[in-house]
XYZ file of C-alpha atoms in Angstrom:
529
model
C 0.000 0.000 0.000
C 1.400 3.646 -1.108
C 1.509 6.317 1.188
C -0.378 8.402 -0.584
C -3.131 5.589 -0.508
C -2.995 5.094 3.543
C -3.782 8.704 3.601
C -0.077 9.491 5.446
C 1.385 12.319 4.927
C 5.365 11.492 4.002
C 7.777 14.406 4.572
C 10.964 13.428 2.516
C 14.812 13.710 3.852
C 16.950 16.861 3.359
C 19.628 14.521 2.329
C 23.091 15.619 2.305
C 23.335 17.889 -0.267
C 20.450 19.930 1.768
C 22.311 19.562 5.240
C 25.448 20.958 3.599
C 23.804 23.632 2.308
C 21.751 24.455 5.693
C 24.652 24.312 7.848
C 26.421 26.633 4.876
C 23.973 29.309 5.163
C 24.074 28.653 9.167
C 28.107 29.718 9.295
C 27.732 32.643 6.772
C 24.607 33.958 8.467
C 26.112 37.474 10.164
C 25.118 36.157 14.015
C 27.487 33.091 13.350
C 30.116 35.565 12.622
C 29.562 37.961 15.710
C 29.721 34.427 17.840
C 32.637 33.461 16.154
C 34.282 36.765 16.749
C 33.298 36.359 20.838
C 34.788 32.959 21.156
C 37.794 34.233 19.862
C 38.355 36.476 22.149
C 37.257 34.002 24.613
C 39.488 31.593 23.512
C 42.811 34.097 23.445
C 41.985 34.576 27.490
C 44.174 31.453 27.971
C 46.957 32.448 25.771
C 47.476 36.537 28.152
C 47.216 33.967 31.123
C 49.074 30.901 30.816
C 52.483 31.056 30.272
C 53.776 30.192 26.415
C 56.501 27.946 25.579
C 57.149 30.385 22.433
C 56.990 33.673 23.990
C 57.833 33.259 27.998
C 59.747 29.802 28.093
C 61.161 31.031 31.304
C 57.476 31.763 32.402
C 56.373 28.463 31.496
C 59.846 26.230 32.721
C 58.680 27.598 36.624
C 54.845 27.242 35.829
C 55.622 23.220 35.075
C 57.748 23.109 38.084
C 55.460 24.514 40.306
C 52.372 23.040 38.958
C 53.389 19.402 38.062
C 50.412 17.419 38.104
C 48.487 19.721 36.058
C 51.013 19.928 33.204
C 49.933 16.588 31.490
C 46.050 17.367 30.978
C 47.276 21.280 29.899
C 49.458 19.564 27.952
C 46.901 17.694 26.191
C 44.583 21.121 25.730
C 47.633 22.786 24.003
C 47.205 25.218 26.567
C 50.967 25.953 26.590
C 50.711 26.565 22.835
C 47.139 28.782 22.661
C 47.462 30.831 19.336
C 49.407 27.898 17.416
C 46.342 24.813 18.826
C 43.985 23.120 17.244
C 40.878 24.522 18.680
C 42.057 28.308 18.224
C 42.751 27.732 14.749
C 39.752 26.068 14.304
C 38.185 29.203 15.145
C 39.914 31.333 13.186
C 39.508 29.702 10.216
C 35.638 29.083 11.096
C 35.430 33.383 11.491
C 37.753 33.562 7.961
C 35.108 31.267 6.155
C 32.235 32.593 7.682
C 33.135 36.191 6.923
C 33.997 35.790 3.572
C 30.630 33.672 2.869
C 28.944 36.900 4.090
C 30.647 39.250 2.257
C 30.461 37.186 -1.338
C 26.707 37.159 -1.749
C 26.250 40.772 -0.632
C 28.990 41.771 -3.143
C 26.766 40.176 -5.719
C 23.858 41.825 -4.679
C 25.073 45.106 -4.249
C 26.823 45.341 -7.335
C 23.219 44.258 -9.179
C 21.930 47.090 -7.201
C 24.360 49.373 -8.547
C 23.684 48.455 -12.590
C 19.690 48.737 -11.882
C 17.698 52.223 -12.194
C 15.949 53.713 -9.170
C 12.501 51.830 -8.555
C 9.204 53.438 -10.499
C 7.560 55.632 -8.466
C 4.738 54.284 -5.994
C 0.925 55.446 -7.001
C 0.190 57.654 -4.407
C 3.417 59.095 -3.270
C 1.614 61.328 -0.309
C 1.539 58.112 1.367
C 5.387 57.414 1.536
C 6.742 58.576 5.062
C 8.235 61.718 4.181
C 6.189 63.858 1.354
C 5.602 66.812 0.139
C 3.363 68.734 -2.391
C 3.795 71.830 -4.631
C 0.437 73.638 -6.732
C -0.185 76.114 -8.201
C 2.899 76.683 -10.001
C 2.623 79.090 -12.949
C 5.868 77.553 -15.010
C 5.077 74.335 -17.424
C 5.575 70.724 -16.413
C 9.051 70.371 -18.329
C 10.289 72.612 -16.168
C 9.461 71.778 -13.416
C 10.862 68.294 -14.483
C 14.105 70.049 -15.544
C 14.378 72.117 -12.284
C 13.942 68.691 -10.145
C 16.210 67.054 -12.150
C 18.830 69.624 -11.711
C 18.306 69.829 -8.034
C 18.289 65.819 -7.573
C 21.137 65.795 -9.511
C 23.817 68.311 -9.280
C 22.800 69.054 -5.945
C 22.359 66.177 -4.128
C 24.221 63.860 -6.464
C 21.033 61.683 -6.625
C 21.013 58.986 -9.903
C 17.718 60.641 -11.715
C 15.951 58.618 -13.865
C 13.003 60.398 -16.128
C 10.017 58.662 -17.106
C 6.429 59.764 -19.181
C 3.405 58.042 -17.397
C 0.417 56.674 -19.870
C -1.693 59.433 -18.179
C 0.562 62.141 -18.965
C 2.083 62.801 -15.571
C 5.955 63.438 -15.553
C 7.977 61.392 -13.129
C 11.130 61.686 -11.938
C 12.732 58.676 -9.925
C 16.384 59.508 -7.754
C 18.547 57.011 -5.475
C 21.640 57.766 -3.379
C 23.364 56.411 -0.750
C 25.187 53.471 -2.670
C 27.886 54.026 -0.619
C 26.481 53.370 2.586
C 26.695 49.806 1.180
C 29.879 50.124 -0.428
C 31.203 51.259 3.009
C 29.814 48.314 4.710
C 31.531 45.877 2.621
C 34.517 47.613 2.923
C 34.171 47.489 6.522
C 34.040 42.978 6.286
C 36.453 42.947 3.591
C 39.272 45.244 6.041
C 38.077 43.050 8.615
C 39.620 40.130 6.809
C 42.259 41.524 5.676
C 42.471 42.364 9.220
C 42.631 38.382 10.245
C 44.735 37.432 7.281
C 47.300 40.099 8.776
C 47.284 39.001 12.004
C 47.911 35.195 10.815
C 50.777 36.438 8.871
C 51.956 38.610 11.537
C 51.813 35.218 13.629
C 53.556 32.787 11.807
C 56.496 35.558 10.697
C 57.607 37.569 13.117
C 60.190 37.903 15.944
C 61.197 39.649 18.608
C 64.171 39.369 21.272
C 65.623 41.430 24.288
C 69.119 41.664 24.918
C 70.505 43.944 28.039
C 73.841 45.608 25.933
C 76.302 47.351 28.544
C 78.443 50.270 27.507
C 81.213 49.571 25.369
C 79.947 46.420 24.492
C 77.888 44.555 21.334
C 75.702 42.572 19.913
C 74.931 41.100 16.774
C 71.345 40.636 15.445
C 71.350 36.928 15.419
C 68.921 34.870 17.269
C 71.456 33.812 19.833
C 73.227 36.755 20.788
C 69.550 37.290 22.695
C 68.939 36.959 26.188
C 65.228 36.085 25.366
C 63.937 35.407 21.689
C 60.638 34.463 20.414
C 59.383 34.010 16.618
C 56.252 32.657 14.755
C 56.300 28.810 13.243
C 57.307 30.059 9.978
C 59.924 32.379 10.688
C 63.382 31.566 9.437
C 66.745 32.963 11.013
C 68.087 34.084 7.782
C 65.597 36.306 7.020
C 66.983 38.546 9.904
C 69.065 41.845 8.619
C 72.873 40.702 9.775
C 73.519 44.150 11.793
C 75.812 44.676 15.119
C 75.236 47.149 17.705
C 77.070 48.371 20.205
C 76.454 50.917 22.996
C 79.132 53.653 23.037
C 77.232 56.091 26.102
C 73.960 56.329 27.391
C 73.131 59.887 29.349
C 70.230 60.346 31.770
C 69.131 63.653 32.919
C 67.202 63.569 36.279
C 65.746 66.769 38.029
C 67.520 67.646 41.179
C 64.505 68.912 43.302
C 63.051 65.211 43.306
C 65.155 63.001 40.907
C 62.419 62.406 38.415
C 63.612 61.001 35.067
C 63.653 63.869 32.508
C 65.367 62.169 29.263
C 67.049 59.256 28.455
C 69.396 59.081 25.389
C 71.041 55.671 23.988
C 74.200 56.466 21.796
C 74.899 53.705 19.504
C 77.162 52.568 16.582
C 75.023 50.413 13.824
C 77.447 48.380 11.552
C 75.704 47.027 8.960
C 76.920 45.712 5.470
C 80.419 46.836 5.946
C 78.953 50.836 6.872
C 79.263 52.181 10.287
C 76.800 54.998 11.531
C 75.703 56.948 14.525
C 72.656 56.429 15.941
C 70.473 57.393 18.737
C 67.589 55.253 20.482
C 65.168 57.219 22.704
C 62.146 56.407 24.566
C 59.055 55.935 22.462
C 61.357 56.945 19.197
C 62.584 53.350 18.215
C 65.597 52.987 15.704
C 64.477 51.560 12.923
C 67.005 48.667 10.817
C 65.619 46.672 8.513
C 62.192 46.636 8.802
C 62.694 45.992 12.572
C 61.949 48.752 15.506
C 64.572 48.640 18.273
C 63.185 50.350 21.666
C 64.701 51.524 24.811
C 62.892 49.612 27.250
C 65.125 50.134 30.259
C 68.363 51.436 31.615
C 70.253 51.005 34.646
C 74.001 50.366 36.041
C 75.753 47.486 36.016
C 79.085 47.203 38.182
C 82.310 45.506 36.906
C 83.637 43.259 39.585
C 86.529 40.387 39.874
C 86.045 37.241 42.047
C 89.009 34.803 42.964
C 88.519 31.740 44.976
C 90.385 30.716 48.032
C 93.454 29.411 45.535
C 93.868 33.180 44.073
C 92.544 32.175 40.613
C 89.958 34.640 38.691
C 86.379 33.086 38.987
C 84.661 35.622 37.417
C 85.294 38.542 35.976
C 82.890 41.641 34.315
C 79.506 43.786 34.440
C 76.911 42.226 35.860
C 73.573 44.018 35.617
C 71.662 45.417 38.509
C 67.750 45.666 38.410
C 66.426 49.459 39.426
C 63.860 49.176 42.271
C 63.285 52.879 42.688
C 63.360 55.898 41.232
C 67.104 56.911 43.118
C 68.211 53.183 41.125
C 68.565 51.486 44.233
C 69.465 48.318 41.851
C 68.963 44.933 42.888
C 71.546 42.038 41.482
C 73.123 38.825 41.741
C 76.842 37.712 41.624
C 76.866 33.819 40.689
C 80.572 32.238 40.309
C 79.996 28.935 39.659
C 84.057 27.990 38.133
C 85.619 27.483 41.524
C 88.675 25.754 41.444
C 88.334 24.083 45.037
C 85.604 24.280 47.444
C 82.291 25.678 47.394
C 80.334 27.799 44.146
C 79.904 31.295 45.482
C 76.799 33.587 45.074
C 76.565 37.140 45.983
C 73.852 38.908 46.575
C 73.051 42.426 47.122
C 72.572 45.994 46.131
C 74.063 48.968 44.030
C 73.329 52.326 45.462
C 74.581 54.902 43.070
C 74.395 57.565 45.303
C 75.007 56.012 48.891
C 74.127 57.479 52.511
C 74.275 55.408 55.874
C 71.741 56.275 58.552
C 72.198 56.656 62.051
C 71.478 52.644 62.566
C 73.650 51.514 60.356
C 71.446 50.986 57.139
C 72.627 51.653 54.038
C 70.236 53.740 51.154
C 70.562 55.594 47.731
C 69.557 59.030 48.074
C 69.909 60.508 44.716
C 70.281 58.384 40.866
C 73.119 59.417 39.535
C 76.677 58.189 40.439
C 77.794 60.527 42.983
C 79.257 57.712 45.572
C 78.278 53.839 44.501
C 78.410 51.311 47.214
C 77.745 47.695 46.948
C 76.144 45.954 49.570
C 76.051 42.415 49.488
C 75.833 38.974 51.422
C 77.282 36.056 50.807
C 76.300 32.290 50.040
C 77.874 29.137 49.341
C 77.357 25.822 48.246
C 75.232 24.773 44.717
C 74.271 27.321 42.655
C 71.942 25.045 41.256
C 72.960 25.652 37.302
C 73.769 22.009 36.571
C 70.138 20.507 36.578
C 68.829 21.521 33.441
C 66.146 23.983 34.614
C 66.538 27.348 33.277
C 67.470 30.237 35.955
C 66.418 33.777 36.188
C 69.944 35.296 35.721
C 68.537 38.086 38.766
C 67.453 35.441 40.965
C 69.665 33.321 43.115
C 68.570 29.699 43.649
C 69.054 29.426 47.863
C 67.806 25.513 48.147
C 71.106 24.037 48.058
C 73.438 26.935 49.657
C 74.039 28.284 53.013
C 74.323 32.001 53.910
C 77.742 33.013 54.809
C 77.449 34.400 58.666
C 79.679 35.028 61.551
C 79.155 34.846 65.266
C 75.430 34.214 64.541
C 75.196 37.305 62.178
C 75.081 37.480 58.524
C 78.194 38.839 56.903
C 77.957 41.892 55.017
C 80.285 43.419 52.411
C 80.172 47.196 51.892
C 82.847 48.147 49.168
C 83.505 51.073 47.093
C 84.633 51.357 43.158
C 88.665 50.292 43.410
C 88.241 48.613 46.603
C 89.225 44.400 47.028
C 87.918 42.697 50.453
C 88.354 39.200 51.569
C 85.094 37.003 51.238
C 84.242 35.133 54.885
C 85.284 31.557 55.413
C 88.048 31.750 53.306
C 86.401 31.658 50.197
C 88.251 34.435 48.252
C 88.478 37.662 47.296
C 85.612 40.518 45.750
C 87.221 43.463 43.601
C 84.926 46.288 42.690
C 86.356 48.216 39.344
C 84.116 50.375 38.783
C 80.423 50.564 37.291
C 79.054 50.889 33.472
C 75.727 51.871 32.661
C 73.354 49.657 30.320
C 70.521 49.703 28.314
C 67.630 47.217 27.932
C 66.433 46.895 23.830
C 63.919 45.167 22.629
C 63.476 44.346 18.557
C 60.493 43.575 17.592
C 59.716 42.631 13.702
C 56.293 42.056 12.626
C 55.727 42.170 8.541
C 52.325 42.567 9.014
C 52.362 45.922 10.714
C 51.759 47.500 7.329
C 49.106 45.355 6.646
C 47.022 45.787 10.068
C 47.404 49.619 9.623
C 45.600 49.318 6.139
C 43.293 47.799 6.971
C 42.662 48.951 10.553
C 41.804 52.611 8.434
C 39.827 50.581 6.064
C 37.953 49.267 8.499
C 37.302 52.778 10.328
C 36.607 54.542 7.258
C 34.275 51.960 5.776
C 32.463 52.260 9.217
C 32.041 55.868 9.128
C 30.512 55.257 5.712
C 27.712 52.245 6.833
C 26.746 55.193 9.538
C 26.958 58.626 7.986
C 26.133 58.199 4.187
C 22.345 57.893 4.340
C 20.025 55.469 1.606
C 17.526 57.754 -0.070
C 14.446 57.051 -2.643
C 13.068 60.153 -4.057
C 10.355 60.492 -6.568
C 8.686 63.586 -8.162
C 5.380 63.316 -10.055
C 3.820 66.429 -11.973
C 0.936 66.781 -13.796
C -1.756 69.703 -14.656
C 0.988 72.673 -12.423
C 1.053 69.739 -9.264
C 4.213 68.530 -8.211
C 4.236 65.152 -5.942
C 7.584 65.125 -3.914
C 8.143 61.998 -2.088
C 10.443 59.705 -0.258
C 11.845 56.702 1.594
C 14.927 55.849 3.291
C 16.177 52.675 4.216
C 16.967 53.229 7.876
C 15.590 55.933 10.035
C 16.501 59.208 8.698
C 15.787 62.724 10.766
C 16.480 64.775 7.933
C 14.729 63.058 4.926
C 11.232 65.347 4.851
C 13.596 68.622 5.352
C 15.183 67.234 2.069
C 11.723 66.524 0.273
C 10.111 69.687 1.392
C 12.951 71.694 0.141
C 12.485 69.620 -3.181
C 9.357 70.646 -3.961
C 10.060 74.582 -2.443
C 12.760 74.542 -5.314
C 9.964 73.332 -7.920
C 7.587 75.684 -7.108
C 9.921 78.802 -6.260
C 9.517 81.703 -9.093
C 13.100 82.192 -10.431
C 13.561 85.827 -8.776
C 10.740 85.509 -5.967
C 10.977 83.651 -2.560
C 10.092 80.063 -2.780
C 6.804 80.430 -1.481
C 4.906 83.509 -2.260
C 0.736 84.373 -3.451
C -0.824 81.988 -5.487
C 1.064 78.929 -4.529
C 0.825 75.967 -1.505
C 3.396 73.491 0.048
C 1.826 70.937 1.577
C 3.836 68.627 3.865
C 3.025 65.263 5.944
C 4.921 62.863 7.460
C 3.180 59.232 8.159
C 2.871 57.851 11.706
């Protein structure tokens, strides 16, 4: 027995094709875009949050050592590697498709709406919801016609349209305001371009800090770094072979309170067998090939000499001191791991560049510049810790493995002077402090897409202002028997459309040398509810 015959109705399958195609028009709908867009931004929350093996290794080496048993299921997530995962790109790509399947159709459409005239005119155009009406006008229908048409046209740069009704009545049809749609497209399109430039931006770019003391250089290669990080596709020779070296740095600080007024980096660029002079300031970033170089710190770094307990040079050089204040009382650490004999030593301490002991005994920097530099500094011994394959904050000194050097119960201090050499407790050697060097903190950053994002950031903002500003009009104008009909429609809510009709059909029915309205003639006006 058929269906039909047991008086069922049967409602037949979509099938495939029709699933593909309703889950098609489901991702290109504009909503699905918006979401997409959210979860994106959802979905980078992990990335500013969790630490990244790519960008903060160091971050991410303490986060796994701190937080062991949650590294496997993070693991797992990608949650160490956000922007580069699975899910994220999914997402990315889903927002790249689903824009560009909105934008396609309405490019289509628009352009259609572009090669087609204005609509006809309605019947009864005093029904439209802005209108106007002109009689009693002594001059003949043409022009009339003519005077619209020149108003429409070089006035409001309308698209006119003339047409001869079978009744005799004159019409003219107008549109403007294509580019309200224009702008709107342009708006998705920069938006995409937007995405495509942050991908690119992504997978090719690099950046890497290095802390460069006076007198010395660097070379722009990924391992002369102290921290480097670079998109999956980047590839150390594309990187401009430079050097750089610092040659002075000068600070000017105001005396009444010692507030930073200008910091200058002097630097010599050698690059392709030319040498050159250059200058790095804050916010005004030397530019080398294609790459910005900024002046992201400064501070001092004293030059010291250790020898161990058998009169051999442990260490020797500048070691870096972090500013904790604004009068650079600088924080640092001293690691000599090459002893000969014995114990590794670790000193630990501060650099006041401008030193002053109180009444107790305490020791503090009163003023930034170098007017009388003191180290003060303890002392520890035993295992620096550098042997066990966990990377070390260079400022940092690992204590679980060494003992603080004291004496009679109290901890030994050392309070020495540029040119000075003391003895280190328990036999362990001798400190020298040379002298101190300033240095700089740079950080290069290359991104080829910076071009790219600017575009079409301005693309996007200017397309905007467009879908806002540039209003959709409809006008018509009918005349027949010394009548002109004046009306039209917008396509979003427009405040100022009936001021533009009414002054239409004021301009139709204004004598040439007379004011627009005047004896013998009527504008009537309506707006519908």
């Amino acid at each position: 027995m058929s269906a039909k015959e047991s008086g069922r109705n049967v409602v037949a399958g979509i099938g495939v094709r029709g699933w593909l195609r309703f889950i098609w028009r489901q991702l290109t709908s504009m909503s699905v875009a918006l979401m997409l867009l959210m979860l994106l931004a959802i979905a980078a929350i992990p990335g500013s949050v969790i630490p990244q093996k790519m960008s903060n290794p160091q971050g991410y080496a303490r986060y796994i050592e701190a937080n062991p048993d949650r590294v496997a299921w993070m693991e797992k997530l990608q949650l160490f590697d956000v922007y580069t995962s699975v899910w994220f790109s999914a997402v990315y790509i889903l927002l790249f498709v689903s824009l560009i399947g909105c934008i396609l159709p309405r490019i289509r459409v628009h352009y259609r709406a572009l090669r087609n005239p204005p609509p006809r005119a309605p019947k009864n155009l005093l029904r439209l919801p802005a209108h106007a009406q002109a009689s009693g006008v002594t001059r003949d229908d043409e022009e009339m016609r003519r005077r619209a048409v020149g108003w429409l046209r070089r006035s409001k740069r309308y698209r006119v349209i003339c047409d001869d009704e079978p009744g005799g009545a004159l019409v003219v049809r107008a549109e403007r305001g294509y580019a309200r749609e224009t702008g709107n497209l342009i708006f998705h399109i920069a938006l995409v371009g937007l995405l495509v430039s942050v991908a690119i931006g992504q997978l090719y770019h690099y950046r890497g800090q290095v802390i460069l003391v006076q007198g010395r250089g660097f070379a722009n290669a990924q391992v002369d770094y102290d921290s480097f990080s670079a998109g999956s596709a980047f590839d150390p020779a594309s990187m401009c072979p430079f050097r750089m070296t610092l040659d002075q740095f000068d600070a000017k600080f105001r005396v009444s309170d010692a507030q930073a007024q200008d910091f200058t980096a002097h630097v010599t660029i050698d690059d392709n067998a030319t040498s050159s002079k250059e200058q790095i300031k804050v916010n005004h970033p030397l530019i080398i090939g294609g790459a910005k170089i900024y002046l992201q710190g400064n501070g001092y770094a004293p030059e010291v000499e250790v020898k161990d307990a058998d009169g051999e040079v442990a260490f020797a050089g500048a070691v870096p001191f972090i500013a904790q204040d604004n009068v650079y009382t600088s924080l640092g650490t001293i690691k000599v791991p090459d002893v000969t004999s014995g114990d590794q030593i670790g000193l630990v301490g501060y650099l006041l560049p401008s030193a002053e002991q109180s009444e107790s005994g305490a020791w503090k920097s009163v003023y930034p510049d170098l007017l009388d530099p003191v180290l003060v500094l303890t002392v520890w011994r035993g295992d620096l810790g550098l042997d066990n394959g966990i990377p070390q904050n260079v400022y940092e000194l690992d204590t679980d493995n060494m003992t603080q050097v004291a004496k009679d119960g109290k901890v030994v201090t050392l309070v020495v002077r540029p040119g000075e050499t003391v003895d280190l407790p328990d036999d362990l050697g001798s400190f020298t402090f040379n002298g101190v060097k300033r240095y700089v903190a740079l950080d290069l950053r290359h991104d080829p897409s910076l071009t790219m994002v600017l575009i079409a950031s301005i693309a996007a903002v200017i397309g905007l202002a467009m879908s806002l500003f540039i209003p959709r009009r409809r006008m018509w104008v009918r005349i027949a028997g010394a009548v002109a009909s004046v009306g039209g429609l917008a396509k979003t809510e427009d405040e100022n459309l009936q001021r533009e009709v009414r002054s239409l059909a004021e301009y139709i029915a204004a004598p040439d040398k007379a004011p627009p309205v005047g004896p013998g003639q009527a504008i009537q006006e309506g707006k519908a509810e």
